[in-house]
PDB file of N, CA and C and ligand atoms in Angstrom:
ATOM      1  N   UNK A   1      15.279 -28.202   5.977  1.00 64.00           N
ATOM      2  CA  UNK A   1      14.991 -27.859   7.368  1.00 64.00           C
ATOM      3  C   UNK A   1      13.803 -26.903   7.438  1.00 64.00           C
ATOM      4  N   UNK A   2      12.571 -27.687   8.403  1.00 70.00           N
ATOM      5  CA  UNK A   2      11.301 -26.588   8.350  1.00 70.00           C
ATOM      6  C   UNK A   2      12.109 -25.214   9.521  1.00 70.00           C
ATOM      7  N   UNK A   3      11.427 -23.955   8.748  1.00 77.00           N
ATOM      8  CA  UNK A   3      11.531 -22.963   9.694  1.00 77.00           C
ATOM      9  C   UNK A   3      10.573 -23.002  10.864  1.00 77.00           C
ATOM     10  N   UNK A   4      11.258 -22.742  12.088  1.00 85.00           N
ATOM     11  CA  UNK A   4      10.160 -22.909  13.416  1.00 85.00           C
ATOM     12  C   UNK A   4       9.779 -21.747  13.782  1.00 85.00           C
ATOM     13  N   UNK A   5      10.412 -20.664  13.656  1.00 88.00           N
ATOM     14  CA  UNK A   5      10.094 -19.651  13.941  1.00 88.00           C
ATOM     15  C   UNK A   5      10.475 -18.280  13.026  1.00 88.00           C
ATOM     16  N   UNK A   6       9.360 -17.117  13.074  1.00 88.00           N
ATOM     17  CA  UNK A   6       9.531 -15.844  12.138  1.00 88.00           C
ATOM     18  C   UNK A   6       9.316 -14.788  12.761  1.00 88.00           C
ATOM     19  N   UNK A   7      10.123 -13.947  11.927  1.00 92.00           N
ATOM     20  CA  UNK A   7       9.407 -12.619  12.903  1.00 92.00           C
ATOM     21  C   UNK A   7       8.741 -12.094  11.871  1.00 92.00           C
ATOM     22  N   UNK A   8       7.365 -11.382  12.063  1.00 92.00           N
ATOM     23  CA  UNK A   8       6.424 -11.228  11.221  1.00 92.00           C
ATOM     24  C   UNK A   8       6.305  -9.836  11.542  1.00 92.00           C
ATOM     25  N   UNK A   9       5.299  -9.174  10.332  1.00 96.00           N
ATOM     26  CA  UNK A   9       5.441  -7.579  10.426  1.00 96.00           C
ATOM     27  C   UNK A   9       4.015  -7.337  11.140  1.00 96.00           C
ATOM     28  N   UNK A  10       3.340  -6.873  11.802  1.00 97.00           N
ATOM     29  CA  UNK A  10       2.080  -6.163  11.856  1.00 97.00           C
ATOM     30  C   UNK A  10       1.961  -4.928  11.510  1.00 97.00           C
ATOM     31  N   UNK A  11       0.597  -4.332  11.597  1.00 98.00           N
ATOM     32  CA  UNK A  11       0.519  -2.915  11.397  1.00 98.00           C
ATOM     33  C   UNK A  11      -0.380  -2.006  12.512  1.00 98.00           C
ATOM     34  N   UNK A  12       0.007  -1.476  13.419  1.00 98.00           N
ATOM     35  CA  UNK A  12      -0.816  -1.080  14.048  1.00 98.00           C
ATOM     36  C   UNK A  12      -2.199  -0.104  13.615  1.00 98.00           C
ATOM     37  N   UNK A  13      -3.257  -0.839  14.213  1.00 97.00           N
ATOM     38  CA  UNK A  13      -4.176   0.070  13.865  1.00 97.00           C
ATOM     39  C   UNK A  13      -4.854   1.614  14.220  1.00 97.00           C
ATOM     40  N   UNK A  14      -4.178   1.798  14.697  1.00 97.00           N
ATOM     41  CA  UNK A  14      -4.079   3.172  15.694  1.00 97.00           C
ATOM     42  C   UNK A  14      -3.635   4.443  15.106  1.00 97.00           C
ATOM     43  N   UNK A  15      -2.118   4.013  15.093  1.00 98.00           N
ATOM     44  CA  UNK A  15      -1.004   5.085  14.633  1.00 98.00           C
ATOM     45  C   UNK A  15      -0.275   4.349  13.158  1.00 98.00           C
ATOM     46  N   UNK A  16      -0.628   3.604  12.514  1.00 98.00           N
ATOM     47  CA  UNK A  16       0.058   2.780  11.053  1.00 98.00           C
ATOM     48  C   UNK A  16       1.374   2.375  11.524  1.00 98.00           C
ATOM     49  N   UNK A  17       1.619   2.328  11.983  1.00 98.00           N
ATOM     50  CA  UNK A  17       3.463   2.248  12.110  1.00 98.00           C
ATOM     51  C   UNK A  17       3.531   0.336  12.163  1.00 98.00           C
ATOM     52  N   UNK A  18       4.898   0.387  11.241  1.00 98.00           N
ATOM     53  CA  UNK A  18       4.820  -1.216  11.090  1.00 98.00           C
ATOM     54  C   UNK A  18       5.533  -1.703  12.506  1.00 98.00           C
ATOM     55  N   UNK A  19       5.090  -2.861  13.130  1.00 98.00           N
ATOM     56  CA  UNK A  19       5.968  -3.145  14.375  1.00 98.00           C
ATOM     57  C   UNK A  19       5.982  -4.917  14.068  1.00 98.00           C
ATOM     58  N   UNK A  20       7.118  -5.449  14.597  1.00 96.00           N
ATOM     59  CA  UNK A  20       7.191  -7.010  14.358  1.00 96.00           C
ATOM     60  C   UNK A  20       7.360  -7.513  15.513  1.00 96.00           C
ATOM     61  N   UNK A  21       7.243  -8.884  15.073  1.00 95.00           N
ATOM     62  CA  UNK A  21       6.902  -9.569  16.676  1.00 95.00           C
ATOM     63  C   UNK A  21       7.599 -11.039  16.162  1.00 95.00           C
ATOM     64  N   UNK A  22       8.355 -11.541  17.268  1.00 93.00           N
ATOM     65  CA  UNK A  22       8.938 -13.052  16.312  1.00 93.00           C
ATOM     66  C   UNK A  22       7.212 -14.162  16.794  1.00 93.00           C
ATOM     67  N   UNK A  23       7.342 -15.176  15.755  1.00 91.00           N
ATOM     68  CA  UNK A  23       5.844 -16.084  15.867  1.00 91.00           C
ATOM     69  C   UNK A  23       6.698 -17.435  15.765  1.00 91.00           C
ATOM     70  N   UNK A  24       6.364 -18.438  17.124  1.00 89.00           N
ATOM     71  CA  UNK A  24       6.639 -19.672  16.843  1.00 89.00           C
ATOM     72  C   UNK A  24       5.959 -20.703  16.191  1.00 89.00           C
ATOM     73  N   UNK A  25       6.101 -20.968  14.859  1.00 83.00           N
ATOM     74  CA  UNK A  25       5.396 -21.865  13.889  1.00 83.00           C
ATOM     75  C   UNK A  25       5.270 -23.206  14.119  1.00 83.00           C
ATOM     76  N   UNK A  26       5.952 -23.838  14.966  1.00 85.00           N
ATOM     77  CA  UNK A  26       5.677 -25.094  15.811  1.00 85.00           C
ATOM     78  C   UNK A  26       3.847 -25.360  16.382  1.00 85.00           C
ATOM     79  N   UNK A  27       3.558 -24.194  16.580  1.00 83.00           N
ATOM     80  CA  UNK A  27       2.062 -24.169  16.667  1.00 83.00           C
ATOM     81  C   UNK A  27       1.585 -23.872  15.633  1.00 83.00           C
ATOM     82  N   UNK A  28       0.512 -25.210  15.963  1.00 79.00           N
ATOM     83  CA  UNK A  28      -0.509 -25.459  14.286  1.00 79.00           C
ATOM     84  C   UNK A  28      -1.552 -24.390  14.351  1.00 79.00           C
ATOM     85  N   UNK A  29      -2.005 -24.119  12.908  1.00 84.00           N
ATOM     86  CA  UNK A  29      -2.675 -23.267  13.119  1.00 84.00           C
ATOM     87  C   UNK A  29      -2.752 -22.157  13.160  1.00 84.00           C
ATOM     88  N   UNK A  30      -4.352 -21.721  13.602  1.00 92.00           N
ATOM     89  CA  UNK A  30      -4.443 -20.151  14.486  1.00 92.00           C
ATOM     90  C   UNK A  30      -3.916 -19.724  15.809  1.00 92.00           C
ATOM     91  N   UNK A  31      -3.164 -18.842  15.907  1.00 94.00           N
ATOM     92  CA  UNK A  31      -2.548 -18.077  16.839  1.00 94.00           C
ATOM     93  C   UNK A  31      -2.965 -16.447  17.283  1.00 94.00           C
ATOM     94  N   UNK A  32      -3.553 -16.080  18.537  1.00 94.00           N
ATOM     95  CA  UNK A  32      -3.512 -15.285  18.839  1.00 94.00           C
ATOM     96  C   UNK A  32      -3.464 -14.418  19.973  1.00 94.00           C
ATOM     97  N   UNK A  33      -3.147 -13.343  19.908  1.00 95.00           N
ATOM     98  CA  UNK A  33      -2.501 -12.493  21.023  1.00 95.00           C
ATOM     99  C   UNK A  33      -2.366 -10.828  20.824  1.00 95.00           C
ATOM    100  N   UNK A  34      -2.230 -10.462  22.340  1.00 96.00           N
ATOM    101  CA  UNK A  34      -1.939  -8.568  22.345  1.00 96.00           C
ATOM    102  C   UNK A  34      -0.875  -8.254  22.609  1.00 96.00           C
ATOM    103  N   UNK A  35      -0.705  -7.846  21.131  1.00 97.00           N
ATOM    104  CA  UNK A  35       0.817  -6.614  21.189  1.00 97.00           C
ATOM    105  C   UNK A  35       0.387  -5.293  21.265  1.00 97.00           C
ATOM    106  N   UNK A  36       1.213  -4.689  22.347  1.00 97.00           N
ATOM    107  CA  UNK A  36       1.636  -3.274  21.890  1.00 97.00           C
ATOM    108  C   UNK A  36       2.549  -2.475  20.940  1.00 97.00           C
ATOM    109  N   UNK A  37       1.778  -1.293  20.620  1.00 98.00           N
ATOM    110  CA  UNK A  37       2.336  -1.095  19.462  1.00 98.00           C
ATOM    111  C   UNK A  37       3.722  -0.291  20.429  1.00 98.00           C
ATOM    112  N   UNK A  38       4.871  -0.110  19.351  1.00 98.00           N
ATOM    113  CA  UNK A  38       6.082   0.532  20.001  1.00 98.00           C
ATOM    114  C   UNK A  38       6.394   1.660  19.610  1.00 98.00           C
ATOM    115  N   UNK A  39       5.291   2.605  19.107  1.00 98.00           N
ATOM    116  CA  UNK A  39       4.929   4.368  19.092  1.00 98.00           C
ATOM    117  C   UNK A  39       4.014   4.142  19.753  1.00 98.00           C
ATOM    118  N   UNK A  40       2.525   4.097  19.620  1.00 98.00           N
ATOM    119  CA  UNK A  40       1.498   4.503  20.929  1.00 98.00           C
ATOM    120  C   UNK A  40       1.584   3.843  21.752  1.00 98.00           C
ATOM    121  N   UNK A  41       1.821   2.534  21.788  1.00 97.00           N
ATOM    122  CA  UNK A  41       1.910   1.733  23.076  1.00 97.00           C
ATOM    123  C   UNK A  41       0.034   1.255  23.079  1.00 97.00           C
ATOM    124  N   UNK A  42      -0.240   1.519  22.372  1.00 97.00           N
ATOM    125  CA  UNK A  42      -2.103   1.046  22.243  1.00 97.00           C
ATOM    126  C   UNK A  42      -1.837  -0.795  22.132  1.00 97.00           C
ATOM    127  N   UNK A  43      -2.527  -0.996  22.628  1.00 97.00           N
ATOM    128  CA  UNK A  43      -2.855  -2.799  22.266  1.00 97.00           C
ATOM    129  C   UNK A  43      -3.567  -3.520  20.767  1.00 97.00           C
ATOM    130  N   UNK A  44      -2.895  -4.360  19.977  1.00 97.00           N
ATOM    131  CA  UNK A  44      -3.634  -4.527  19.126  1.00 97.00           C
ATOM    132  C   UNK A  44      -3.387  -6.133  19.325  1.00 97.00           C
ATOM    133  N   UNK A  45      -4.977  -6.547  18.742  1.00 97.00           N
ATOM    134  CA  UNK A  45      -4.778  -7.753  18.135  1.00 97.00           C
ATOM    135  C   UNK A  45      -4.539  -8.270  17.233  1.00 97.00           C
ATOM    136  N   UNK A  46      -3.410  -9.525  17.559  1.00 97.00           N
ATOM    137  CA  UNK A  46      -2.691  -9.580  16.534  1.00 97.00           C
ATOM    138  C   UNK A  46      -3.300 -11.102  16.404  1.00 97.00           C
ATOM    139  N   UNK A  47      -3.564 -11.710  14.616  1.00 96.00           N
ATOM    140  CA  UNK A  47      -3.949 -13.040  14.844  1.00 96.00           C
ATOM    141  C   UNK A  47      -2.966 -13.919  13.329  1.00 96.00           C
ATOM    142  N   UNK A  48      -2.830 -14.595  13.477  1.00 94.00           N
ATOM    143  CA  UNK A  48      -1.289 -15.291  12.988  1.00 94.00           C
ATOM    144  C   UNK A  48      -1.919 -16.125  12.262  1.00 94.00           C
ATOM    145  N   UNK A  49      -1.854 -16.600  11.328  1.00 93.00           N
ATOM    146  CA  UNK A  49      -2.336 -18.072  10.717  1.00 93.00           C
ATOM    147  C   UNK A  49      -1.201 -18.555   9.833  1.00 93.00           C
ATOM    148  N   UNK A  50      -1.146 -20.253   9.949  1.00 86.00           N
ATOM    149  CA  UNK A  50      -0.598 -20.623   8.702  1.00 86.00           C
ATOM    150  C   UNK A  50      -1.970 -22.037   8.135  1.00 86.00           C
ATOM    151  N   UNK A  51      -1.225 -22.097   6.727  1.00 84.00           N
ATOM    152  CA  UNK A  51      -2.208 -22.845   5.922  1.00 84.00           C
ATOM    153  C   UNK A  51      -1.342 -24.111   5.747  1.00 84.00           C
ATOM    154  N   UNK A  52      -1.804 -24.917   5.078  1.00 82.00           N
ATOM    155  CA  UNK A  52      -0.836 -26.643   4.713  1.00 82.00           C
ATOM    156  C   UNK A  52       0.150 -26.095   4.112  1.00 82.00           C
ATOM    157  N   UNK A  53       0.671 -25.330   3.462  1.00 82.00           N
ATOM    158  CA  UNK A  53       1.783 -25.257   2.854  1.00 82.00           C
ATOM    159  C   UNK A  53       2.730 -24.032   3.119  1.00 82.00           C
ATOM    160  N   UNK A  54       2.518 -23.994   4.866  1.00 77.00           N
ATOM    161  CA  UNK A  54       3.355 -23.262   5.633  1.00 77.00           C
ATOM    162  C   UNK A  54       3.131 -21.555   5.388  1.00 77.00           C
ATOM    163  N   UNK A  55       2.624 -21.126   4.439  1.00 84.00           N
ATOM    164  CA  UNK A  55       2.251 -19.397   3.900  1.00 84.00           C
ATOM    165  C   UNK A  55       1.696 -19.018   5.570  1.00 84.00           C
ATOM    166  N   UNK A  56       1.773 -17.825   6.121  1.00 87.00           N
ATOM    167  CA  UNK A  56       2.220 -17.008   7.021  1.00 87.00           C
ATOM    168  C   UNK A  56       1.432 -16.111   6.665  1.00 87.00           C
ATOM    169  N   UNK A  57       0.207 -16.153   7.786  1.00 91.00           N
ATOM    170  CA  UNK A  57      -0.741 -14.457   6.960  1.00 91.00           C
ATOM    171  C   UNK A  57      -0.824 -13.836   8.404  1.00 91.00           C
ATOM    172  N   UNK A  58      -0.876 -12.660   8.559  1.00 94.00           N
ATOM    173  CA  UNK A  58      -1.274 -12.028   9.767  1.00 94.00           C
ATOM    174  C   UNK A  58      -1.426 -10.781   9.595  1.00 94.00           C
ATOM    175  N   UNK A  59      -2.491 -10.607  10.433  1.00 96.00           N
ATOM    176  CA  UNK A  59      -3.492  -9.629  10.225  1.00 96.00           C
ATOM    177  C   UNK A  59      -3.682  -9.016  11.618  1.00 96.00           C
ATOM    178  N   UNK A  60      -3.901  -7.573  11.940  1.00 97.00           N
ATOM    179  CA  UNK A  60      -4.040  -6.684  13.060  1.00 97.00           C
ATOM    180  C   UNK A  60      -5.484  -5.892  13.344  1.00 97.00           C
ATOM    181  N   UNK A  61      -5.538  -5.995  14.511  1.00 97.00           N
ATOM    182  CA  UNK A  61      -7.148  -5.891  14.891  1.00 97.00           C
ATOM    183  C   UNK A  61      -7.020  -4.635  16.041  1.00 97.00           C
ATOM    184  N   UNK A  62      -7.390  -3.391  16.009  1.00 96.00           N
ATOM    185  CA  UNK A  62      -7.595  -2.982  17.323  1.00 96.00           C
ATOM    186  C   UNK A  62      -8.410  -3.911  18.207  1.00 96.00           C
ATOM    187  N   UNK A  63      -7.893  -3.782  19.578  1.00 89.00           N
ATOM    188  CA  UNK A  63      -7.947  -4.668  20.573  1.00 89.00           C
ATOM    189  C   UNK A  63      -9.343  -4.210  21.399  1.00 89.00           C
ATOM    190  N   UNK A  64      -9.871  -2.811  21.211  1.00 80.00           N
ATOM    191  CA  UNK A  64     -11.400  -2.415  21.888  1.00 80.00           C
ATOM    192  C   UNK A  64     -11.958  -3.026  20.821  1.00 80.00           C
ATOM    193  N   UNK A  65     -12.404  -3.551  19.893  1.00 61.00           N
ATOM    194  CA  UNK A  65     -13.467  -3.662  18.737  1.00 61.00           C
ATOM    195  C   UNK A  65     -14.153  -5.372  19.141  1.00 61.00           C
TER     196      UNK A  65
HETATM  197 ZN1  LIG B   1       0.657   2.546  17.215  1.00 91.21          ZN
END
């Protein structure tokens, strides 16, 4: 059974603090979007990828840059 969905860790770029977010893997591809972090409440971008053999990378962007 493929997994459809994860909850994945980010890192905010602001204040470090790890915060997670669930990601629906049903979408191919690149994925992206603004979370707030849940100590500063700052916005980061968050951008999701998977590759052909389902691996899960995501990576955090302050959201002014
Ligand atoms: Zn933060």
């Amino acid at each position: 059974m493929m997994t459809t969905d994860e909850d994945v860790v980010w890192v905010c770029q602001y204040c470090g603090v790890q915060n997670s977010v669930w990601v629906d893997l049903t979408i191919d591809g690149k994925q992206d979007f603004v979370e707030d972090c849940r100590i500063c409440c700052r916005p980061n971008h968050i951008i999701v990828t998977t590759d052909n053999e389902s691996h899960l990378y995501v990576e955090s962007r302050p959201s002014d840059e």
